[in-house]
Short mmCIF file of C-alpha atoms in Angstrom, two decimals:
data_model
loop_
_atom_site.label_atom_id
_atom_site.label_comp_id
_atom_site.label_asym_id
_atom_site.label_seq_id
_atom_site.Cartn_x
_atom_site.Cartn_y
_atom_site.Cartn_z
CA MET F 4 28.89 0.56 6.63
CA ASN F 5 31.48 -1.80 5.23
CA GLN F 6 34.25 -0.84 2.85
CA THR F 7 32.56 -1.93 -0.35
CA TRP F 8 29.58 0.23 0.46
CA GLU F 9 31.74 3.22 1.29
CA ARG F 10 33.39 2.95 -2.10
CA ALA F 11 30.01 2.49 -3.68
CA ALA F 12 28.62 5.55 -1.96
CA ARG F 13 31.53 7.63 -3.30
CA ALA F 14 30.89 6.31 -6.80
CA ALA F 15 27.20 7.11 -6.36
CA CYS F 16 28.00 10.75 -5.53
CA ALA F 17 30.08 10.97 -8.66
CA ILE F 18 27.17 9.69 -10.72
CA VAL F 19 24.67 12.06 -9.16
CA ALA F 20 27.02 14.94 -9.91
CA LEU F 21 27.34 13.74 -13.49
CA THR F 22 23.68 13.15 -14.20
CA ALA F 23 22.89 16.55 -12.71
CA CYS F 24 24.65 18.05 -15.73
CA GLY F 25 21.67 16.99 -17.80
CA ALA F 26 21.32 15.11 -21.02
CA SER F 27 24.48 15.58 -23.02
CA ALA F 28 27.67 13.87 -24.04
CA GLN F 29 28.34 13.40 -20.35
CA GLU F 30 25.67 10.73 -20.16
CA ARG F 31 28.03 8.36 -21.82
CA SER F 32 30.51 8.64 -19.02
CA ALA F 33 27.64 8.39 -16.55
CA VAL F 34 26.91 4.99 -18.07
CA GLU F 35 30.53 4.01 -17.50
CA GLU F 36 30.35 5.31 -13.94
CA ILE F 37 27.36 3.07 -13.27
CA GLU F 38 29.32 0.11 -14.50
CA ARG F 39 32.14 0.98 -12.11
CA TYR F 40 29.59 1.44 -9.36
CA ARG F 41 28.13 -1.98 -10.03
CA GLN F 42 31.58 -3.52 -9.86
CA ALA F 43 32.40 -1.69 -6.63
CA LEU F 44 29.28 -3.16 -5.10
CA GLY F 45 30.12 -6.68 -6.08
CA ASP F 46 27.21 -8.71 -4.87
CA GLY F 47 25.94 -5.97 -2.58
CA ASN F 48 23.05 -3.64 -3.27
CA PRO F 49 21.82 -0.82 -0.99
CA ALA F 50 18.32 -2.25 -1.61
CA GLU F 51 19.27 -4.83 1.04
CA LEU F 52 18.62 -2.15 3.65
CA TRP F 53 15.05 -1.83 2.36
CA GLU F 54 14.67 -5.60 2.27
CA ALA F 55 15.76 -5.93 5.90
CA ARG F 56 13.45 -3.12 7.00
CA GLY F 57 10.61 -4.71 5.04
CA GLU F 58 11.12 -8.06 6.72
CA SER F 59 10.86 -6.39 10.13
CA LEU F 60 7.74 -4.49 9.07
CA TRP F 61 6.19 -7.75 7.89
CA LYS F 62 6.77 -9.39 11.26
CA GLU F 63 6.13 -6.46 13.61
CA LYS F 64 2.76 -5.80 15.17
CA ALA F 65 1.26 -2.55 13.94
CA GLY F 66 -1.97 -0.65 13.31
CA PRO F 67 -5.17 -0.33 15.38
CA LYS F 68 -5.45 -4.12 15.51
CA ASN F 69 -1.86 -4.45 16.68
CA ALA F 70 -1.21 -7.37 14.33
CA SER F 71 1.66 -8.36 12.06
CA LEU F 72 1.28 -9.11 8.36
CA GLU F 73 2.45 -12.68 8.78
CA LYS F 74 -1.04 -14.02 8.01
CA CYS F 75 -1.29 -11.99 4.80
CA ASP F 76 -2.17 -14.22 1.84
CA LEU F 77 -0.14 -13.21 -1.18
CA GLY F 78 -1.71 -15.96 -3.24
CA LEU F 79 0.14 -19.04 -2.03
CA GLY F 80 -1.61 -19.22 1.33
CA PRO F 81 -1.46 -17.10 4.51
CA GLY F 82 2.10 -16.10 5.36
CA VAL F 83 3.78 -17.70 2.33
CA VAL F 84 6.18 -15.14 0.93
CA ARG F 85 8.66 -17.27 -0.97
CA GLY F 86 7.76 -17.29 -4.67
CA ALA F 87 4.53 -15.33 -4.22
CA TYR F 88 5.61 -12.29 -6.22
CA ALA F 89 6.48 -14.39 -9.28
CA GLN F 90 2.76 -15.27 -9.60
CA MET F 91 1.35 -11.76 -9.15
CA PRO F 92 -0.87 -9.99 -10.13
CA ARG F 93 -3.59 -12.56 -9.50
CA TYR F 94 -7.25 -12.85 -8.54
CA PHE F 95 -8.01 -12.93 -4.81
CA ALA F 96 -11.33 -14.45 -3.83
CA ASP F 97 -11.44 -12.61 -0.48
CA SER F 98 -11.35 -9.16 -2.07
CA GLY F 99 -13.01 -10.26 -5.33
CA LYS F 100 -10.32 -8.39 -7.26
CA VAL F 101 -7.17 -8.86 -9.28
CA GLU F 102 -4.38 -7.37 -7.18
CA ASP F 103 -0.70 -6.72 -7.76
CA LEU F 104 1.69 -6.80 -4.82
CA GLU F 105 1.30 -3.14 -3.91
CA SER F 106 -2.51 -3.19 -3.87
CA ARG F 107 -2.49 -6.53 -2.04
CA LEU F 108 -0.39 -4.99 0.70
CA VAL F 109 -2.98 -2.22 1.09
CA THR F 110 -5.65 -4.94 1.44
CA CYS F 111 -3.65 -6.88 4.05
CA ARG F 112 -2.70 -3.80 6.05
CA SER F 113 -6.36 -2.90 6.13
CA THR F 114 -7.88 -6.31 6.95
CA LEU F 115 -5.17 -7.58 9.30
CA GLN F 116 -3.84 -4.40 10.89
CA GLY F 117 -6.93 -2.22 10.67
CA ILE F 118 -5.19 0.57 8.77
CA ALA F 119 -7.73 2.38 6.58
CA PRO F 120 -7.00 1.84 2.86
CA GLU F 121 -6.81 5.62 2.23
CA GLU F 122 -4.18 5.82 4.97
CA ALA F 123 -2.22 2.84 3.59
CA LYS F 124 -2.19 4.41 0.12
CA LYS F 125 -0.86 7.79 1.26
CA ASN F 126 2.66 8.76 0.09
CA PRO F 127 3.65 5.27 -1.04
CA PHE F 128 7.02 6.29 -2.52
CA GLY F 129 10.03 7.45 -0.54
CA GLY F 130 11.86 10.73 -0.95
CA PRO F 131 14.55 12.70 0.84
CA GLY F 132 14.13 12.01 4.54
CA ARG F 133 11.02 9.89 4.01
CA LYS F 134 11.19 6.12 4.08
CA THR F 135 7.94 4.35 3.30
CA VAL F 136 6.31 1.10 4.41
CA ASN F 137 5.36 0.30 0.80
CA ASP F 138 8.92 0.55 -0.55
CA ALA F 139 10.31 -1.62 2.25
CA LEU F 140 7.65 -4.32 2.14
CA VAL F 141 7.89 -4.52 -1.64
CA ALA F 142 11.69 -4.83 -1.48
CA TYR F 143 11.42 -7.66 1.06
CA ILE F 144 8.65 -9.62 -0.61
CA THR F 145 10.06 -9.35 -4.13
CA SER F 146 13.50 -10.42 -2.88
CA GLU F 147 11.84 -13.65 -1.73
CA SER F 148 11.08 -14.50 -5.37
CA ARG F 149 14.65 -14.13 -6.55
CA GLY F 150 15.60 -17.00 -8.84
CA ILE F 151 11.99 -18.17 -9.22
CA LYS F 152 10.47 -18.22 -12.70
CA MET F 153 7.72 -15.72 -13.49
CA ASN F 154 4.47 -17.63 -13.73
CA VAL F 155 1.49 -15.28 -13.98
CA GLN F 156 -1.84 -16.87 -14.87
CA THR F 157 -4.91 -15.60 -16.64
CA SER F 158 -7.13 -18.60 -15.96
CA HIS F 159 -9.69 -16.68 -13.88
CA PRO F 160 -11.97 -14.52 -16.11
CA LYS F 161 -11.05 -11.42 -14.11
CA GLU F 162 -7.36 -12.13 -14.65
CA ALA F 163 -7.96 -12.56 -18.37
CA GLU F 164 -9.91 -9.33 -18.45
CA ALA F 165 -7.19 -7.45 -16.55
CA TYR F 166 -4.65 -8.64 -19.11
CA GLU F 167 -6.78 -7.45 -22.04
CA VAL F 168 -7.50 -4.11 -20.38
CA GLY F 169 -3.80 -3.70 -19.64
CA ARG F 170 -3.02 -4.43 -23.25
CA LYS F 171 -5.48 -1.76 -24.41
CA ILE F 172 -3.97 0.80 -22.02
CA PHE F 173 -0.51 -0.04 -23.33
CA PHE F 174 -1.53 0.87 -26.89
CA HIS F 175 -3.80 3.79 -25.97
CA ARG F 176 -2.45 6.90 -27.70
CA GLY F 177 -3.53 10.15 -26.15
CA GLY F 178 -2.52 13.47 -24.68
CA PRO F 179 -0.94 16.46 -26.41
CA TYR F 180 2.02 14.40 -27.71
CA ASP F 181 -0.06 11.45 -29.03
CA PHE F 182 2.08 9.05 -26.97
CA ALA F 183 1.24 5.54 -25.83
CA CYS F 184 3.46 3.15 -23.89
CA ALA F 185 3.96 1.50 -27.26
CA THR F 186 5.48 4.69 -28.72
CA CYS F 187 8.57 4.18 -26.59
CA HIS F 188 8.29 0.46 -25.82
CA GLY F 189 6.80 -1.15 -28.93
CA VAL F 190 9.82 -1.25 -31.26
CA ASP F 191 13.07 -3.23 -31.08
CA ASN F 192 16.43 -1.63 -30.37
CA ILE F 193 15.50 2.00 -29.99
CA ARG F 194 16.61 4.54 -27.44
CA ILE F 195 15.68 7.99 -26.15
CA ARG F 196 18.86 10.03 -26.02
CA LEU F 197 21.22 7.33 -24.72
CA GLN F 198 18.68 5.32 -22.74
CA ASP F 199 17.81 1.96 -24.23
CA LEU F 200 14.08 1.31 -24.43
CA PRO F 201 12.89 -2.28 -24.00
CA ASN F 202 10.25 -3.51 -26.46
CA LEU F 203 7.78 -4.61 -23.83
CA THR F 204 5.59 -6.41 -26.37
CA LYS F 205 8.40 -8.88 -26.98
CA GLN F 206 9.05 -11.69 -24.55
CA VAL F 207 12.83 -11.38 -24.12
CA ASP F 208 12.70 -7.63 -23.53
CA ALA F 209 9.65 -7.83 -21.27
CA GLN F 210 11.38 -10.56 -19.27
CA ARG F 211 14.58 -8.57 -18.85
CA ALA F 212 12.74 -5.39 -17.87
CA TYR F 213 10.02 -6.77 -15.64
CA THR F 214 12.25 -9.10 -13.64
CA SER F 215 14.59 -6.20 -12.81
CA TRP F 216 12.02 -4.19 -10.80
CA PRO F 217 11.95 -2.97 -8.07
CA ALA F 218 15.33 -1.33 -8.33
CA TYR F 219 17.63 0.78 -6.21
CA ARG F 220 18.01 3.97 -8.29
CA VAL F 221 21.51 5.30 -7.82
CA SER F 222 20.52 8.74 -9.11
CA GLN F 223 17.76 8.97 -6.52
CA GLY F 224 19.15 6.95 -3.61
CA GLU F 225 15.81 5.16 -3.31
CA VAL F 226 14.30 1.77 -4.02
CA ARG F 227 11.67 2.32 -6.70
CA THR F 228 8.76 -0.06 -7.09
CA PHE F 229 6.93 -1.10 -10.24
CA GLN F 230 4.00 1.23 -9.61
CA TRP F 231 6.50 4.05 -9.27
CA ARG F 232 7.97 3.08 -12.67
CA LEU F 233 4.54 3.22 -14.31
CA GLU F 234 3.66 6.54 -12.70
CA ASP F 235 6.89 8.08 -13.93
CA CYS F 236 6.46 6.79 -17.49
CA PHE F 237 2.90 8.17 -17.61
CA ARG F 238 4.38 11.54 -16.64
CA GLN F 239 6.75 11.34 -19.61
CA GLN F 240 3.77 10.30 -21.71
CA ARG F 241 2.13 13.64 -20.74
CA PHE F 242 -0.78 11.79 -19.15
CA PRO F 243 -2.42 12.84 -15.86
CA HIS F 244 -1.21 11.41 -12.57
CA LEU F 245 -1.61 7.63 -12.22
CA ASP F 246 -3.41 6.78 -9.00
CA PHE F 247 -1.44 4.42 -6.75
CA THR F 248 -3.05 0.93 -6.76
CA SER F 249 -5.68 1.95 -9.31
CA GLU F 250 -7.23 -0.76 -11.45
CA ALA F 251 -5.50 0.81 -14.45
CA SER F 252 -2.06 0.32 -12.92
CA ILE F 253 -2.87 -3.25 -11.88
CA ALA F 254 -4.16 -4.14 -15.36
CA LEU F 255 -1.07 -2.68 -17.02
CA THR F 256 1.14 -4.58 -14.58
CA MET F 257 -0.80 -7.77 -15.41
CA PHE F 258 -0.05 -7.28 -19.10
CA LEU F 259 3.66 -6.68 -18.54
CA ALA F 260 4.12 -9.35 -15.85
CA LYS F 261 2.52 -12.06 -17.94
CA ASN F 262 4.63 -11.08 -20.94
CA ALA F 263 7.63 -11.82 -18.72
CA ASN F 264 6.55 -15.38 -17.88
CA GLY F 265 9.24 -18.03 -17.95
CA ALA F 266 12.15 -15.86 -16.87
CA PRO F 267 13.67 -16.11 -13.40
CA PHE F 268 12.83 -13.09 -11.27
CA ASN F 269 15.94 -11.13 -10.34
CA ALA F 270 15.22 -8.07 -8.21
CA PRO F 271 15.53 -5.76 -6.31
CA SER F 272 18.20 -4.75 -8.78
CA ILE F 273 20.31 -1.66 -9.15
CA LYS F 274 19.88 0.98 -11.84
CA ARG F 275 21.19 4.34 -12.83
CA MET X 6 -37.41 -22.55 -3.59
CA LYS X 7 -35.72 -19.27 -2.78
CA THR X 8 -32.27 -20.85 -2.56
CA LYS X 9 -32.92 -22.57 -5.84
CA ILE X 10 -33.62 -19.26 -7.58
CA ILE X 11 -30.48 -17.73 -6.12
CA ALA X 12 -28.47 -20.74 -7.17
CA LEU X 13 -29.94 -20.56 -10.65
CA SER X 14 -29.27 -16.85 -11.11
CA ALA X 15 -25.75 -17.35 -9.79
CA LEU X 16 -25.28 -20.05 -12.39
CA ALA X 17 -26.66 -17.77 -15.09
CA ALA X 18 -24.24 -15.04 -14.04
CA LEU X 19 -21.39 -17.51 -14.11
CA VAL X 20 -22.28 -18.79 -17.54
CA ALA X 21 -22.64 -15.22 -18.81
CA GLY X 22 -19.28 -14.38 -17.25
CA CYS X 23 -17.37 -17.38 -18.58
CA ALA X 24 -18.93 -18.48 -21.81
CA THR X 25 -18.95 -15.14 -23.57
CA THR X 26 -15.53 -13.64 -23.90
CA PRO X 27 -16.03 -9.88 -24.08
CA SER X 28 -15.83 -8.37 -27.54
CA ASP X 29 -13.07 -5.97 -28.50
CA GLU X 30 -15.45 -3.00 -28.23
CA GLU X 31 -16.49 -4.10 -24.75
CA ILE X 32 -12.85 -4.33 -23.68
CA ALA X 33 -12.16 -0.92 -25.22
CA ALA X 34 -15.09 0.67 -23.36
CA ARG X 35 -14.05 -1.05 -20.15
CA SER X 36 -10.44 0.10 -20.58
CA LEU X 37 -11.45 3.72 -21.05
CA ALA X 38 -13.61 3.57 -17.92
CA VAL X 39 -10.74 1.97 -16.00
CA MET X 40 -8.37 4.69 -17.19
CA LYS X 41 -10.78 7.50 -16.33
CA ALA X 42 -11.07 6.09 -12.82
CA GLY X 43 -7.34 5.43 -12.50
CA PHE X 44 -5.88 8.88 -12.99
CA LYS X 45 -6.14 12.22 -11.24
CA GLU X 46 -5.65 15.56 -12.90
CA ARG X 47 -2.47 17.25 -11.87
CA GLY X 48 -1.10 20.61 -12.94
CA GLN X 49 -1.75 21.13 -16.63
CA ALA X 50 -2.49 17.43 -17.20
CA LYS X 51 -6.28 17.17 -16.96
CA LEU X 52 -8.32 14.00 -17.38
CA ASP X 53 -9.42 14.97 -20.89
CA ARG X 54 -5.93 13.94 -22.03
CA LEU X 55 -7.21 10.37 -21.86
CA ASP X 56 -9.87 11.14 -24.49
CA GLN X 57 -8.78 10.42 -28.02
CA ASP X 58 -9.22 12.38 -31.20
CA ASN X 59 -9.92 10.46 -34.42
CA LEU X 60 -6.28 10.05 -35.26
CA GLN X 61 -5.32 8.75 -31.81
CA ARG X 62 -8.25 6.33 -31.79
CA THR X 63 -7.49 4.96 -35.26
CA CYS X 64 -3.77 4.66 -34.56
CA SER X 65 -4.43 2.81 -31.29
CA ILE X 66 -6.64 0.30 -33.08
CA TYR X 67 -4.03 -0.33 -35.77
CA SER X 68 -1.15 -1.10 -33.43
CA GLY X 69 0.18 -4.14 -31.65
CA GLY X 70 0.32 -6.29 -34.75
CA ASN X 71 -3.04 -5.20 -36.21
CA GLU X 72 -1.97 -3.94 -39.61
CA MET X 73 -3.48 -0.74 -40.99
CA PRO X 74 -5.20 -1.04 -44.38
CA LYS X 75 -3.67 1.18 -47.09
CA GLU X 76 -6.87 3.19 -47.57
CA VAL X 77 -7.02 4.04 -43.85
CA ALA X 78 -3.44 5.30 -43.99
CA ALA X 79 -4.19 7.35 -47.09
CA ARG X 80 -7.27 8.89 -45.46
CA ILE X 81 -5.29 9.82 -42.32
CA GLU X 82 -2.52 11.45 -44.34
CA LYS X 83 -5.00 13.48 -46.35
CA GLU X 84 -6.85 14.66 -43.23
CA GLN X 85 -3.69 15.55 -41.34
CA LEU X 86 -2.18 17.35 -44.33
CA ALA X 87 -5.30 19.52 -44.43
CA SER X 88 -4.64 20.64 -40.83
CA ILE X 89 -1.34 22.35 -41.67
CA ARG X 90 -1.20 26.14 -41.49
CA TYR X 91 1.53 28.46 -42.77
CA PRO X 92 2.92 31.75 -41.41
CA ALA X 93 1.16 34.89 -42.65
CA ASP X 94 4.50 36.36 -43.79
CA GLY X 95 5.17 33.25 -45.90
CA LYS X 96 8.64 32.80 -44.37
CA LEU X 97 9.27 29.22 -43.20
CA LEU X 98 12.80 29.70 -41.89
CA GLY X 99 13.77 31.33 -38.59
CA ASP X 100 17.01 31.25 -36.63
CA TRP X 101 18.79 27.88 -36.55
CA LYS X 102 20.61 28.78 -33.30
CA ALA X 103 17.29 29.25 -31.52
CA GLY X 104 16.15 26.03 -33.23
CA GLU X 105 19.07 24.10 -31.77
CA LYS X 106 18.04 25.18 -28.23
CA ILE X 107 14.45 24.10 -28.89
CA ALA X 108 15.65 20.76 -30.30
CA GLN X 109 17.66 20.17 -27.09
CA SER X 110 14.93 21.00 -24.60
CA GLY X 111 12.61 18.27 -23.32
CA ARG X 112 10.50 20.64 -21.30
CA GLY X 113 6.76 20.87 -21.78
CA GLY X 114 3.44 19.14 -21.33
CA GLN X 115 4.29 17.10 -18.22
CA TYR X 116 2.32 17.68 -15.04
CA ASN X 117 5.42 18.91 -13.29
CA ASP X 118 6.28 21.40 -16.05
CA ASN X 119 5.40 25.07 -15.72
CA PRO X 120 2.65 25.61 -18.34
CA LYS X 121 3.66 29.27 -18.75
CA ALA X 122 7.24 28.49 -19.81
CA PRO X 123 7.76 27.81 -23.53
CA SER X 124 7.92 24.13 -24.52
CA GLY X 125 10.92 22.49 -26.10
CA ALA X 126 10.65 19.92 -28.90
CA ASN X 127 13.27 17.41 -27.76
CA CYS X 128 14.06 16.42 -31.35
CA TYR X 129 17.30 14.92 -30.02
CA ALA X 130 15.29 12.47 -27.89
CA CYS X 131 14.44 10.68 -31.14
CA HIS X 132 16.82 11.94 -33.86
CA GLN X 133 20.46 12.47 -34.61
CA LEU X 134 20.79 16.02 -35.95
CA THR X 135 24.36 17.23 -35.64
CA LYS X 136 27.76 15.62 -35.21
CA GLN X 137 28.39 17.70 -32.07
CA GLU X 138 25.56 16.17 -30.07
CA VAL X 139 26.30 12.52 -29.38
CA SER X 140 23.44 12.02 -26.92
CA TYR X 141 20.64 11.41 -29.39
CA GLY X 142 17.87 8.83 -29.61
CA THR X 143 16.92 6.47 -32.41
CA ILE X 144 13.12 6.39 -32.37
CA GLY X 145 13.25 8.41 -35.61
CA PRO X 146 15.77 8.39 -38.47
CA SER X 147 18.98 10.44 -38.47
CA LEU X 148 18.41 13.97 -39.77
CA PHE X 149 22.11 14.75 -40.10
CA ASN X 150 22.73 16.51 -43.43
CA PHE X 151 18.96 16.78 -43.93
CA ALA X 152 18.98 19.60 -46.52
CA LYS X 153 22.47 18.85 -47.80
CA VAL X 154 21.09 15.55 -49.05
CA ARG X 155 17.57 16.62 -50.06
CA GLY X 156 18.30 20.12 -51.29
CA PHE X 157 17.79 23.61 -49.87
CA GLY X 158 14.91 24.62 -52.16
CA PRO X 159 11.35 25.72 -51.34
CA ASP X 160 9.83 22.24 -51.79
CA VAL X 161 12.08 20.72 -49.16
CA GLN X 162 11.52 23.73 -46.88
CA LYS X 163 7.80 23.15 -47.14
CA TYR X 164 8.19 19.43 -46.50
CA ALA X 165 10.23 20.16 -43.35
CA TRP X 166 7.62 22.67 -42.16
CA ASN X 167 4.80 20.19 -42.79
CA LYS X 168 6.65 17.36 -41.08
CA VAL X 169 7.22 19.38 -37.90
CA PHE X 170 3.70 20.82 -37.99
CA ASN X 171 2.00 17.45 -38.44
CA SER X 172 4.18 14.38 -39.00
CA HIS X 173 1.16 12.20 -39.90
CA ALA X 174 0.63 14.12 -43.13
CA TYR X 175 3.29 11.85 -44.67
CA ALA X 176 3.43 8.90 -42.30
CA ALA X 177 0.09 7.84 -40.84
CA CYS X 178 0.42 6.93 -37.16
CA SER X 179 3.99 8.19 -36.88
CA SER X 180 5.47 8.19 -33.38
CA MET X 181 6.43 11.84 -33.80
CA PRO X 182 4.27 14.44 -32.00
CA ARG X 183 2.23 16.94 -34.05
CA PHE X 184 4.15 19.98 -32.87
CA GLY X 185 2.12 22.56 -34.80
CA HIS X 186 -1.27 20.91 -34.91
CA ARG X 187 -1.33 20.30 -31.15
CA GLY X 188 0.13 23.72 -30.35
CA ILE X 189 3.23 22.31 -28.65
CA LEU X 190 5.46 24.81 -30.47
CA THR X 191 4.66 28.38 -31.48
CA GLU X 192 4.87 29.47 -35.09
CA GLN X 193 8.21 31.19 -34.41
CA GLN X 194 9.58 28.06 -32.74
CA ILE X 195 8.62 25.94 -35.75
CA LYS X 196 10.41 28.42 -38.02
CA ASP X 197 13.49 28.07 -35.83
CA VAL X 198 13.61 24.26 -35.91
CA VAL X 199 12.89 24.27 -39.65
CA ALA X 200 15.90 26.59 -39.99
CA LEU X 201 17.94 24.10 -37.97
CA LEU X 202 17.08 21.51 -40.63
CA MET X 203 17.31 23.80 -43.67
CA ASP X 204 19.87 26.59 -43.12
CA PRO X 205 23.11 25.95 -45.03
CA ASN X 206 25.00 27.32 -41.99
CA SER X 207 23.25 25.01 -39.53
CA PRO X 208 25.48 22.27 -38.06
CA VAL X 209 22.85 19.83 -39.38
CA ASN X 210 24.15 20.55 -42.90
CA LYS X 211 27.86 20.68 -42.16
#
């Protein structure tokens, strides 16, 4: 661990201690702490550890077929990683489905490595003492789109349909609190407590939000992927549990990703 | 011959798939099916939470730039107003100190919440209420000095009760949950948050 990271880790502990106090006036200083943390890191981001691990996992032989993922087609041809994420979700003729990155990885791990899809979908998100293949691969592959403009297409009918379905899900009010995504993300310049809420129906906000995921969450010490973000917002929405790689999550991602078109992708980032 | 038929039916399927863009109802039906298949029940959050009541359905249709006609809004407000119930003892005000705790708590309704523990209301998530609490959201308007500005009388008390019980009675398709109508808060809890808004000694009115 180099010096910057040591300093950063100390700052991170301070933030965790602060946020543990709960939602109160202290959140303000937590925001300031994050800023200090960002500065301490300079250009570094602990997500780089996930990226490096993901690159190894991509190239290592694994699974019953003892194969690497290097022939995985992320949309730009087998093995092409650079820029692929900026054009996802997209329709894949081999699976006959619209897939986002996380579901595409399940497909590739199954077809190339022989890992059963149910197995590949198990425990996708890391936690204390548990590092996952999904988090690492996503960190690596997304990092290879850094600086590339989002360019998600809906030219295939299934892509167009996914976008429209995603849009409907975004505005679908339900549950005991009558919430939809749009309740918290459909208005300009609002916040919950002190957390700013992007208006994801508006291009500039959608661009800023979408291109900043996945993110290393300081408060959790983990890289969190976009499907994780959706799952956690559905929890706050009082909805049931979103199934990892479900068509619903892919459609919603399609809606948000396309709304972000035109902006350079800039993640894995770092967040509170 | 056989290949020709296959080719023809494939073409027909293609034309059907491309030429006709699905109608809004078709997309809506498809979306609901996709949602039903895309979630699993967990804890208290069962799959029926994806089903919509009339209000939720209407409000979803009139969102995302699709403006709601005035008569639809008026009908919603009338229907939701009719859902409001009042305490048997006729008293609308409880204890503002208990109300402040309820307004602070964001607990309740999530799949990782204990369904046996009382829910909070998290008013502060969306509203400013007191000067002491600086961590407040802005989804709703500031309620600081609520009764000081509007008056402490029975009409305003009733308005506050109604608003917490069912916000749509005065603002069709409000973002604010229907705390009474959906049983999020108990009758006593509603009295307490109404007291937080209405009691002259509450920090809301200082």
